[in-house]
C-alpha cells in the first residue's frame, strides 16, 4: 500500500477550504503529529491542539525542576534512550529539534542488600534464562520485524511465567528469581509478548557464546527530557497554539458528518473537524463520551480492558552528591534490590567541581506491584512534608538508601542531615494518565490490539499513543503511532503526494504492515 502512489503523476484533489482537525493531548504523540502535519504543508488544512493539563505540556514527558539551576532536576517520565535501530525515529526527532544529549551510563551497582534476597534461594543466572527464552524471538524480529512479530503472537496467550515454566521447564523459584532480578514485582504475570518486546526494545546484550554485539549506548537529554517538548512547542507555535486546560468531555458526529469536540466549561461544542486524533492514555479516553462514533465493539473493549502498568519515582535533592564523595560511586549507573524502593539511579554526569554543591538522586524508581505500593504514599503533585503519607515515604526511601549503601558507612542520620528537598510522583495516581504505560495481559495483543488503532467513524477518529503501538513504554511507540495516524488520514483523503512527502521526509514504520492499512472503518 505504501508504494502504490509513487508512480502517479496526477495531482491530488485539494482538501475542502478551511479543513481542520483536532489533536487531543499535547504529549509527545500529539506534538509529533502536529509537527508532521506542519511539515507536509497541505493546503487548506489547519489543526487545534487541546491539552487537559492547565499547568504544563508534555504528558508523560515530564521533568521536575527543583530550581532554575541547570542540573537541579530529575525526569519523572521518560529519561533514557538506547541508540539502536528500532529507536532511530526518536534520535531523528532529537536531531530535528537540536536537542542536547549526554551519555547515560547503564552500569549495574546492585548489592543484594535484602537479607533474604530471593536470588539466594537458588543460584539462577536470570539474564541467561531470558536470553535463551526470548533470544529466538528477538533474532527473528531483528531479521524481519513483521514476520518475527507474527511468530511472537503465537505465544501471546501465555504469561511470561507460563512460558518459562512450559518451554524451559523452569521451576517456581527460578522464575521468581528471574523476575526479581530483572523487572518489577508481578511483571511476569503479563503477556510473554510484552516481556519479549521489552527485551527487544532494550536490546539487552545476550550472554554466552552468541553474544558478539557491541555495547549499546544510552543517552539522556541534557537539561531534562522536557527540553524536547519545549523545542517541539517552539516550532509548532509558529503556526498554531496549544490550548491548556481543555478537558474533552465528548466527541460526536454532527449533522454534516463532521466531528465535534465538547470541552468542560465551554457552552458550545467545537465542530467541523474532518478528523480527531485522540492521543490521551486509554483510561482518559474511556472517560470521554464517544457513543455517537459507534466504535466497533472490539475497539470499545480494547479501550476498557487493555492493561496499563503503574510507575513511581522519588527524586531527592541532597546538600552534595554523597554517593560520589562518601561512596566513590562515580559515573552513574543504578542499584537495584528487593527493598520497597527497588531501584535508585545515579546521575551519569556530575563534574568534580560540583561535588560540594547540591545534587539530585533518583532515589526510588519502581513499577509493577512495587509502584502500586509506593504510590499509596505519594500525593500528586508532591510537596515535601505536606502530607503524612509523604513523611512516611521520605522516611522509607531514606532507610532503603541506607540499606543499599551500608557497606560505605552511610547512616540514616547522615542522609537526614544532607536532605534538602524531594519530589515524588505516581503515574497511576494521576487523573491525566491513570497509569504509566501500556503493558498488555496474555492474549490482548492478538485479540484486542489489531482493532485499537484502526480509524473509526468513517475513518475520521484515530486512537494514537504508545498503547496503539507495539513498543509500549517507549517514546518510539508514541512517535510511530502518530506517524501511522497521519498516514491513514492522508490515505482517507486521497492525498497521494502528501504521502510521498511523508515517506521522503519522515521515513516509514513497520507498524503499518503489522496492522494493515486497508481497513479504514470498523464502525459498523
Coordinates of C-alpha atoms in Angstrom, one line a residue, residues 1-511:
X1 CA 0.0 0.0 0.0
X2 CA 2.8 2.4 0.8
X3 CA 4.4 2.3 -2.6
X4 CA 1.3 2.2 -4.8
X5 CA 1.2 6.0 -5.3
X6 CA 4.8 6.7 -6.2
X7 CA 4.4 6.5 -10.0
X8 CA 1.2 8.6 -10.0
X9 CA 1.6 11.8 -11.9
X10 CA -1.9 13.4 -11.4
X11 CA -2.1 16.0 -8.7
X12 CA -4.1 15.4 -5.5
X13 CA -7.6 16.9 -5.2
X14 CA -7.3 19.7 -2.7
X15 CA -8.9 19.4 0.7
X16 CA -12.0 21.4 1.2
X17 CA -11.4 25.0 2.1
X18 CA -10.9 25.5 5.9
X19 CA -10.5 21.8 6.6
X20 CA -9.4 21.4 10.2
X21 CA -8.5 18.5 12.5
X22 CA -8.4 18.3 16.3
X23 CA -5.5 16.8 18.2
X24 CA -6.5 15.8 21.8
X25 CA -3.5 15.8 24.1
X26 CA -0.2 17.7 23.9
X27 CA 2.1 14.9 24.9
X28 CA 4.9 13.8 22.6
X29 CA 2.5 11.9 20.3
X30 CA 0.2 14.9 19.8
X31 CA 3.1 17.3 19.3
X32 CA 4.8 15.0 16.8
X33 CA 1.6 14.6 14.9
X34 CA 1.4 18.3 14.6
X35 CA 5.0 18.7 13.5
X36 CA 4.4 16.2 10.7
X37 CA 1.3 18.0 9.5
X38 CA 3.1 21.3 9.7
X39 CA 6.0 19.9 7.6
X40 CA 3.6 18.5 4.9
X41 CA 2.2 21.9 4.2
X42 CA -1.2 20.6 3.0
X43 CA -3.3 23.4 1.5
X44 CA -6.5 24.3 3.4
X45 CA -5.5 22.2 6.4
X46 CA -5.3 23.6 10.0
X47 CA -5.5 22.0 13.4
X48 CA -6.3 22.6 17.0
X49 CA -4.3 21.1 19.9
X50 CA -6.3 20.7 23.1
X51 CA -4.5 19.8 26.4
X52 CA -6.3 19.0 29.6
X53 CA -3.4 19.9 31.9
X54 CA -3.6 23.5 33.0
X55 CA 0.0 23.8 34.0
X56 CA 2.3 22.1 31.5
X57 CA 2.7 20.4 28.2
X58 CA 4.3 17.1 27.5
X59 CA 2.2 14.4 29.1
X60 CA 4.4 11.6 30.2
X61 CA 7.5 13.5 29.2
X62 CA 7.9 15.4 32.5
X63 CA 10.9 16.9 34.1
X64 CA 10.6 18.2 37.6
X65 CA 12.9 21.2 38.3
X66 CA 13.8 22.0 41.9
X67 CA 15.2 25.4 40.9
X68 CA 16.4 27.2 37.7
X69 CA 19.9 25.7 38.1
X70 CA 20.8 23.7 35.0
X71 CA 21.3 20.3 36.7
X72 CA 18.7 20.7 39.5
X73 CA 16.1 18.3 38.1
X74 CA 15.1 14.7 37.6
X75 CA 13.0 13.2 34.9
X76 CA 9.6 12.0 36.3
X77 CA 8.7 10.3 32.9
X78 CA 10.9 9.1 30.1
X79 CA 14.5 9.6 30.9
X80 CA 16.9 7.3 28.9
X81 CA 17.1 6.3 25.3
X82 CA 19.1 3.4 23.7
X83 CA 20.7 4.2 20.4
X84 CA 19.6 1.1 18.5
X85 CA 17.9 0.8 15.1
X86 CA 14.4 0.4 16.4
X87 CA 14.7 3.8 18.2
X88 CA 16.0 5.7 15.2
X89 CA 12.8 7.8 14.9
X90 CA 13.5 9.1 18.4
X91 CA 17.0 10.2 17.6
X92 CA 15.8 11.7 14.3
X93 CA 13.4 13.8 16.4
X94 CA 16.2 14.8 18.7
X95 CA 18.3 15.9 15.7
X96 CA 15.5 17.9 14.2
X97 CA 14.9 19.7 17.4
X98 CA 18.6 20.1 18.0
X99 CA 18.3 18.6 21.5
X100 CA 21.5 18.4 23.5
X101 CA 22.3 14.8 24.5
X102 CA 24.6 13.3 27.1
X103 CA 25.6 9.7 27.6
X104 CA 23.5 7.8 30.2
X105 CA 25.6 5.1 31.9
X106 CA 23.7 1.8 32.5
X107 CA 26.2 0.1 34.7
X108 CA 24.7 -2.1 37.4
X109 CA 25.7 -1.3 41.0
X110 CA 23.3 -3.7 42.8
X111 CA 24.5 -5.1 46.1
X112 CA 21.8 -7.7 47.2
X113 CA 21.2 -5.7 50.3
X114 CA 18.0 -7.5 51.4
X115 CA 18.8 -10.2 53.9
X116 CA 16.6 -12.7 52.3
X117 CA 17.3 -11.8 48.6
X118 CA 15.2 -14.1 46.5
X119 CA 18.2 -14.7 44.2
X120 CA 19.9 -16.5 47.1
X121 CA 17.2 -19.2 47.2
X122 CA 18.5 -20.7 44.0
X123 CA 21.6 -19.8 42.0
X124 CA 19.9 -19.0 38.7
X125 CA 21.5 -16.8 36.0
X126 CA 18.5 -14.7 35.3
X127 CA 19.8 -12.8 32.3
X128 CA 20.9 -16.1 30.7
X129 CA 17.4 -17.6 31.2
X130 CA 15.7 -14.7 29.5
X131 CA 18.3 -14.7 26.7
X132 CA 17.7 -18.3 26.0
X133 CA 13.9 -17.9 26.2
X134 CA 13.5 -14.6 24.4
X135 CA 16.5 -14.7 22.1
X136 CA 14.9 -16.7 19.2
X137 CA 12.0 -14.2 19.0
X138 CA 14.5 -11.3 19.2
X139 CA 16.6 -12.7 16.4
X140 CA 13.6 -13.3 14.2
X141 CA 12.4 -9.7 14.7
X142 CA 15.8 -8.3 14.0
X143 CA 15.9 -10.2 10.7
X144 CA 12.3 -9.4 9.7
X145 CA 10.3 -7.5 12.2
X146 CA 6.8 -8.2 10.8
X147 CA 7.5 -11.9 10.4
X148 CA 9.1 -12.1 13.8
X149 CA 6.2 -10.3 15.5
X150 CA 3.8 -12.7 13.9
X151 CA 5.8 -15.5 15.3
X152 CA 5.7 -13.9 18.7
X153 CA 2.0 -13.7 18.6
X154 CA 1.8 -17.5 18.6
X155 CA 2.8 -17.3 22.2
X156 CA 0.8 -14.3 23.1
X157 CA -1.8 -16.2 25.1
X158 CA 0.7 -17.1 27.7
X159 CA 2.2 -15.0 30.5
X160 CA 6.0 -14.8 30.9
X161 CA 5.7 -17.1 33.9
X162 CA 3.7 -19.7 32.0
X163 CA 6.0 -19.5 29.0
X164 CA 9.2 -20.0 31.1
X165 CA 7.5 -22.9 33.0
X166 CA 6.4 -24.6 29.8
X167 CA 9.1 -24.0 27.3
X168 CA 12.1 -24.2 29.5
X169 CA 10.7 -26.3 32.4
X170 CA 11.8 -23.7 34.9
X171 CA 10.6 -24.2 38.4
X172 CA 8.9 -21.6 40.6
X173 CA 12.0 -20.2 42.3
X174 CA 14.0 -19.9 39.1
X175 CA 11.2 -17.9 37.5
X176 CA 10.7 -15.9 40.7
X177 CA 14.5 -15.1 40.9
X178 CA 14.5 -14.0 37.2
X179 CA 11.6 -11.6 37.8
X180 CA 13.1 -10.2 41.0
X181 CA 16.5 -9.6 39.3
X182 CA 15.3 -8.1 36.0
X183 CA 12.0 -6.3 36.4
X184 CA 9.2 -5.2 38.8
X185 CA 7.1 -7.4 41.0
X186 CA 4.3 -9.1 39.1
X187 CA 5.6 -8.2 35.7
X188 CA 6.0 -11.9 34.7
X189 CA 2.2 -12.3 35.1
X190 CA 1.7 -10.2 32.0
X191 CA 1.9 -11.4 28.4
X192 CA 5.1 -13.0 27.4
X193 CA 4.9 -10.9 24.2
X194 CA 5.4 -7.8 26.4
X195 CA 8.4 -9.4 28.0
X196 CA 9.9 -10.2 24.7
X197 CA 9.2 -6.8 23.2
X198 CA 10.8 -5.1 26.2
X199 CA 13.8 -7.3 25.8
X200 CA 13.9 -6.5 22.1
X201 CA 13.5 -2.7 22.7
X202 CA 16.1 -2.6 25.4
X203 CA 18.4 -4.7 23.1
X204 CA 19.7 -6.3 26.2
X205 CA 23.1 -8.0 25.3
X206 CA 22.8 -11.8 25.3
X207 CA 25.1 -13.8 27.5
X208 CA 27.1 -16.7 26.3
X209 CA 28.8 -17.6 23.0
X210 CA 26.1 -16.0 20.9
X211 CA 26.9 -12.5 22.3
X212 CA 29.0 -10.8 19.7
X213 CA 27.5 -7.3 19.5
X214 CA 29.0 -4.1 20.8
X215 CA 27.7 -2.5 23.9
X216 CA 24.6 -0.4 23.4
X217 CA 25.0 3.4 24.1
X218 CA 22.3 5.1 26.1
X219 CA 21.6 8.8 26.2
X220 CA 19.6 11.3 28.2
X221 CA 18.7 14.8 27.3
X222 CA 20.9 17.5 28.9
X223 CA 18.6 19.6 30.9
X224 CA 15.8 17.0 31.2
X225 CA 13.6 15.3 28.7
X226 CA 11.1 18.2 28.8
X227 CA 13.7 20.1 26.6
X228 CA 12.5 18.2 23.6
X229 CA 8.9 19.2 24.4
X230 CA 9.9 22.8 24.7
X231 CA 11.7 22.6 21.3
X232 CA 8.7 21.0 19.6
X233 CA 6.4 23.6 21.0
X234 CA 8.7 26.4 19.8
X235 CA 8.3 25.1 16.2
X236 CA 4.6 24.3 16.5
X237 CA 3.8 27.7 18.0
X238 CA 4.9 29.4 14.8
X239 CA 1.7 28.0 13.1
X240 CA -0.7 27.1 15.9
X241 CA -1.0 27.2 19.7
X242 CA -1.6 24.5 22.3
X243 CA -4.7 25.3 24.4
X244 CA -4.2 24.4 28.0
X245 CA -6.9 23.4 30.5
X246 CA -9.2 22.0 27.7
X247 CA -10.5 18.7 29.1
X248 CA -12.5 17.0 26.4
X249 CA -15.9 15.6 27.5
X250 CA -17.4 14.4 24.3
X251 CA -16.6 13.6 20.7
X252 CA -19.5 13.3 18.3
X253 CA -20.6 13.2 14.7
X254 CA -22.7 16.2 13.7
X255 CA -25.3 16.5 11.0
X256 CA -22.8 17.2 8.3
X257 CA -20.9 14.0 9.2
X258 CA -18.0 16.1 10.6
X259 CA -16.8 15.5 14.1
X260 CA -17.4 17.9 17.0
X261 CA -15.5 18.1 20.3
X262 CA -17.0 19.4 23.6
X263 CA -14.7 20.7 26.4
X264 CA -15.5 21.1 30.0
X265 CA -16.6 24.7 30.8
X266 CA -17.4 25.6 27.2
X267 CA -21.1 26.2 26.3
X268 CA -20.8 25.2 22.6
X269 CA -19.1 22.2 21.0
X270 CA -16.2 22.9 18.6
X271 CA -17.5 21.5 15.4
X272 CA -16.4 21.0 11.8
X273 CA -13.5 18.7 12.3
X274 CA -12.6 16.4 9.4
X275 CA -10.7 14.2 11.8
X276 CA -10.0 13.9 15.6
X277 CA -6.8 12.3 16.9
X278 CA -7.0 11.2 20.5
X279 CA -3.5 10.9 22.0
X280 CA -4.7 10.5 25.6
X281 CA -4.0 7.3 27.6
X282 CA -6.8 4.8 27.2
X283 CA -8.2 5.4 30.7
X284 CA -8.7 9.1 29.9
X285 CA -10.3 8.2 26.5
X286 CA -12.7 5.8 28.3
X287 CA -14.0 8.8 30.3
X288 CA -14.8 10.7 27.1
X289 CA -18.3 10.2 25.6
X290 CA -17.8 8.6 22.2
X291 CA -21.2 7.0 21.9
X292 CA -22.2 8.6 18.7
X293 CA -19.0 7.5 17.0
X294 CA -20.3 3.9 17.1
X295 CA -16.9 2.4 17.8
X296 CA -16.5 -1.3 16.9
X297 CA -17.3 -3.4 20.0
X298 CA -13.8 -4.9 20.0
X299 CA -12.4 -1.3 19.9
X300 CA -14.6 -0.4 22.9
X301 CA -13.4 -3.5 24.7
X302 CA -9.8 -2.6 23.9
X303 CA -10.2 0.9 25.4
X304 CA -11.7 -0.5 28.5
X305 CA -9.6 -3.6 29.0
X306 CA -6.1 -3.1 27.7
X307 CA -3.8 -3.1 30.7
X308 CA -1.6 -0.3 31.9
X309 CA 1.3 -0.6 34.3
X310 CA 2.0 1.7 37.2
X311 CA 5.3 3.5 37.9
X312 CA 6.6 5.8 40.6
X313 CA 9.7 7.9 41.0
X314 CA 11.1 9.8 44.0
X315 CA 13.8 12.4 43.4
X316 CA 15.7 13.7 46.4
X317 CA 17.9 16.8 46.5
X318 CA 20.9 16.5 48.8
X319 CA 23.4 19.0 50.0
X320 CA 26.1 17.3 48.0
X321 CA 26.4 14.0 46.0
X322 CA 27.3 11.8 48.9
X323 CA 27.2 8.7 46.7
X324 CA 30.3 10.0 44.9
X325 CA 32.1 11.8 47.8
X326 CA 31.4 9.2 50.5
X327 CA 30.9 6.0 48.5
X328 CA 33.0 6.5 45.4
X329 CA 30.2 5.7 43.0
X330 CA 31.2 7.8 40.1
X331 CA 29.9 7.8 36.6
X332 CA 26.3 7.0 37.1
X333 CA 24.6 3.6 36.9
X334 CA 21.8 2.2 39.1
X335 CA 21.5 -0.1 42.1
X336 CA 18.5 -2.5 42.5
X337 CA 17.3 -4.5 45.4
X338 CA 14.2 -6.2 46.8
X339 CA 13.6 -3.3 49.2
X340 CA 10.4 -1.3 48.7
X341 CA 12.2 1.5 46.8
X342 CA 13.6 -1.2 44.4
X343 CA 16.0 0.9 42.3
X344 CA 18.0 4.1 42.7
X345 CA 19.6 5.7 39.7
X346 CA 22.7 7.8 40.0
X347 CA 23.3 10.8 37.7
X348 CA 25.7 10.0 34.9
X349 CA 27.5 13.4 34.9
X350 CA 28.5 15.3 37.9
X351 CA 31.8 17.1 37.5
X352 CA 34.4 17.1 40.3
X353 CA 34.0 20.8 40.6
X354 CA 30.3 20.2 41.7
X355 CA 31.0 17.7 44.4
X356 CA 30.4 20.3 47.1
X357 CA 27.2 21.5 45.6
X358 CA 23.6 20.2 45.9
X359 CA 22.8 17.2 43.7
X360 CA 19.6 15.3 42.8
X361 CA 19.4 11.5 43.2
X362 CA 16.6 9.4 41.6
X363 CA 16.3 7.6 45.0
X364 CA 13.4 5.3 44.1
X365 CA 12.2 4.0 40.7
X366 CA 9.5 1.4 40.8
X367 CA 7.0 -0.2 38.5
X368 CA 4.5 -3.1 38.7
X369 CA 3.2 -4.0 42.1
X370 CA 6.1 -2.2 43.7
X371 CA 4.8 1.0 42.2
X372 CA 1.3 0.4 43.4
X373 CA 2.5 0.0 47.0
X374 CA 4.9 3.0 46.8
X375 CA 2.2 5.1 45.1
X376 CA -0.1 4.7 48.2
X377 CA 2.3 7.0 50.0
X378 CA 2.5 9.6 47.2
X379 CA 0.3 12.7 46.8
X380 CA 0.3 14.2 43.3
X381 CA 1.6 16.8 43.0
X382 CA 4.2 16.2 45.6
X383 CA 5.1 18.8 48.2
X384 CA 7.7 17.8 50.7
X385 CA 6.4 17.3 54.2
X386 CA 2.8 18.4 53.3
X387 CA 1.2 15.0 53.7
X388 CA 1.5 12.4 56.3
X389 CA 2.0 9.8 53.6
X390 CA 4.9 11.7 52.1
X391 CA 6.6 11.9 55.5
X392 CA 6.3 8.1 55.6
X393 CA 7.5 7.9 52.0
X394 CA 10.6 10.0 52.7
X395 CA 11.4 8.0 55.8
X396 CA 11.1 4.8 53.9
X397 CA 13.2 5.9 50.9
X398 CA 16.0 7.2 53.2
X399 CA 16.0 3.9 55.1
X400 CA 16.3 2.0 51.9
X401 CA 19.1 4.2 50.7
X402 CA 20.9 3.4 54.0
X403 CA 20.4 -0.3 53.4
X404 CA 21.7 -0.1 49.8
X405 CA 24.8 1.8 50.9
X406 CA 25.5 0.4 54.3
X407 CA 28.9 -1.1 53.2
X408 CA 30.1 2.5 52.8
X409 CA 29.1 3.5 56.3
X410 CA 26.1 5.6 55.2
X411 CA 23.7 6.3 58.1
X412 CA 20.1 7.5 58.3
X413 CA 21.2 10.5 60.4
X414 CA 23.7 11.5 57.7
X415 CA 21.1 11.4 55.0
X416 CA 18.6 13.3 57.1
X417 CA 21.2 16.0 57.6
X418 CA 22.0 16.2 53.9
X419 CA 18.4 16.2 52.8
X420 CA 17.2 19.5 51.2
X421 CA 14.0 18.7 49.2
X422 CA 12.2 15.9 47.4
X423 CA 9.5 15.3 44.8
X424 CA 7.6 12.2 44.2
X425 CA 5.1 11.2 41.5
X426 CA 2.9 8.2 40.9
X427 CA 1.6 7.9 37.3
X428 CA -1.2 5.6 38.4
X429 CA -2.5 8.3 40.8
X430 CA -2.6 11.0 38.1
X431 CA -6.0 11.7 36.7
X432 CA -4.4 12.7 33.4
X433 CA -2.7 9.4 32.9
X434 CA -4.2 6.7 35.2
X435 CA -1.1 4.6 34.5
X436 CA 2.4 4.9 33.3
X437 CA 2.5 2.8 30.1
X438 CA 0.6 0.1 28.3
X439 CA 1.6 -3.5 29.3
X440 CA -0.9 -6.0 27.9
X441 CA -2.1 -9.1 29.6
X442 CA -2.0 -12.5 27.9
X443 CA -4.0 -12.6 24.7
X444 CA -4.6 -8.9 24.5
X445 CA -2.1 -8.3 21.7
X446 CA -3.7 -10.9 19.4
X447 CA -7.4 -10.2 20.3
X448 CA -7.6 -6.5 21.1
X449 CA -4.6 -4.6 19.7
X450 CA -5.4 -5.1 16.0
X451 CA -8.7 -3.2 16.4
X452 CA -7.4 -0.5 18.7
X453 CA -5.7 1.8 16.2
X454 CA -7.9 1.3 13.2
X455 CA -9.7 4.6 12.4
X456 CA -13.4 4.7 13.3
X457 CA -16.4 6.9 12.4
X458 CA -15.9 6.6 8.6
X459 CA -12.1 6.8 9.1
X460 CA -12.3 10.1 11.0
X461 CA -11.5 9.1 14.5
X462 CA -7.9 7.9 15.4
X463 CA -6.6 6.5 18.6
X464 CA -3.0 7.5 18.9
X465 CA -0.2 6.9 21.6
X466 CA 2.2 4.2 22.7
X467 CA -0.7 1.8 23.5
X468 CA -1.6 1.9 19.8
X469 CA 2.0 0.8 19.0
X470 CA 3.8 -2.5 19.6
X471 CA 6.5 -0.6 21.5
X472 CA 4.9 0.0 24.9
X473 CA 6.5 2.3 27.4
X474 CA 8.9 3.8 24.9
X475 CA 8.8 7.2 23.2
X476 CA 9.3 5.5 19.8
X477 CA 5.9 3.9 20.3
X478 CA 4.2 7.3 20.6
X479 CA 6.0 8.6 17.5
X480 CA 5.2 5.5 15.4
X481 CA 1.6 5.7 16.3
X482 CA 1.4 9.4 15.4
X483 CA 3.0 8.7 12.0
X484 CA 0.5 5.8 11.3
X485 CA -2.4 8.1 12.2
X486 CA -1.2 10.8 9.8
X487 CA -0.7 8.2 7.0
X488 CA -4.2 6.9 7.4
X489 CA -5.6 10.4 7.4
X490 CA -3.8 11.2 4.2
X491 CA -5.0 7.9 2.7
X492 CA -8.6 8.6 3.7
X493 CA -8.5 12.0 1.9
X494 CA -6.6 10.8 -1.2
X495 CA -3.5 12.9 -0.5
X496 CA -1.1 10.8 -2.5
X497 CA 1.5 13.5 -2.9
X498 CA 1.5 14.2 0.8
X499 CA 2.0 10.5 1.5
X500 CA 5.1 10.6 -0.8
X501 CA 6.4 13.7 1.1
X502 CA 5.6 12.0 4.4
X503 CA 7.7 8.9 3.4
X504 CA 10.5 11.1 2.0
X505 CA 10.8 13.4 5.0
X506 CA 9.8 11.1 7.8
X507 CA 10.6 7.6 6.6
X508 CA 8.3 4.7 7.1
X509 CA 7.2 2.5 10.0
X510 CA 6.8 -1.3 10.2
X511 CA 3.6 -1.0 12.2

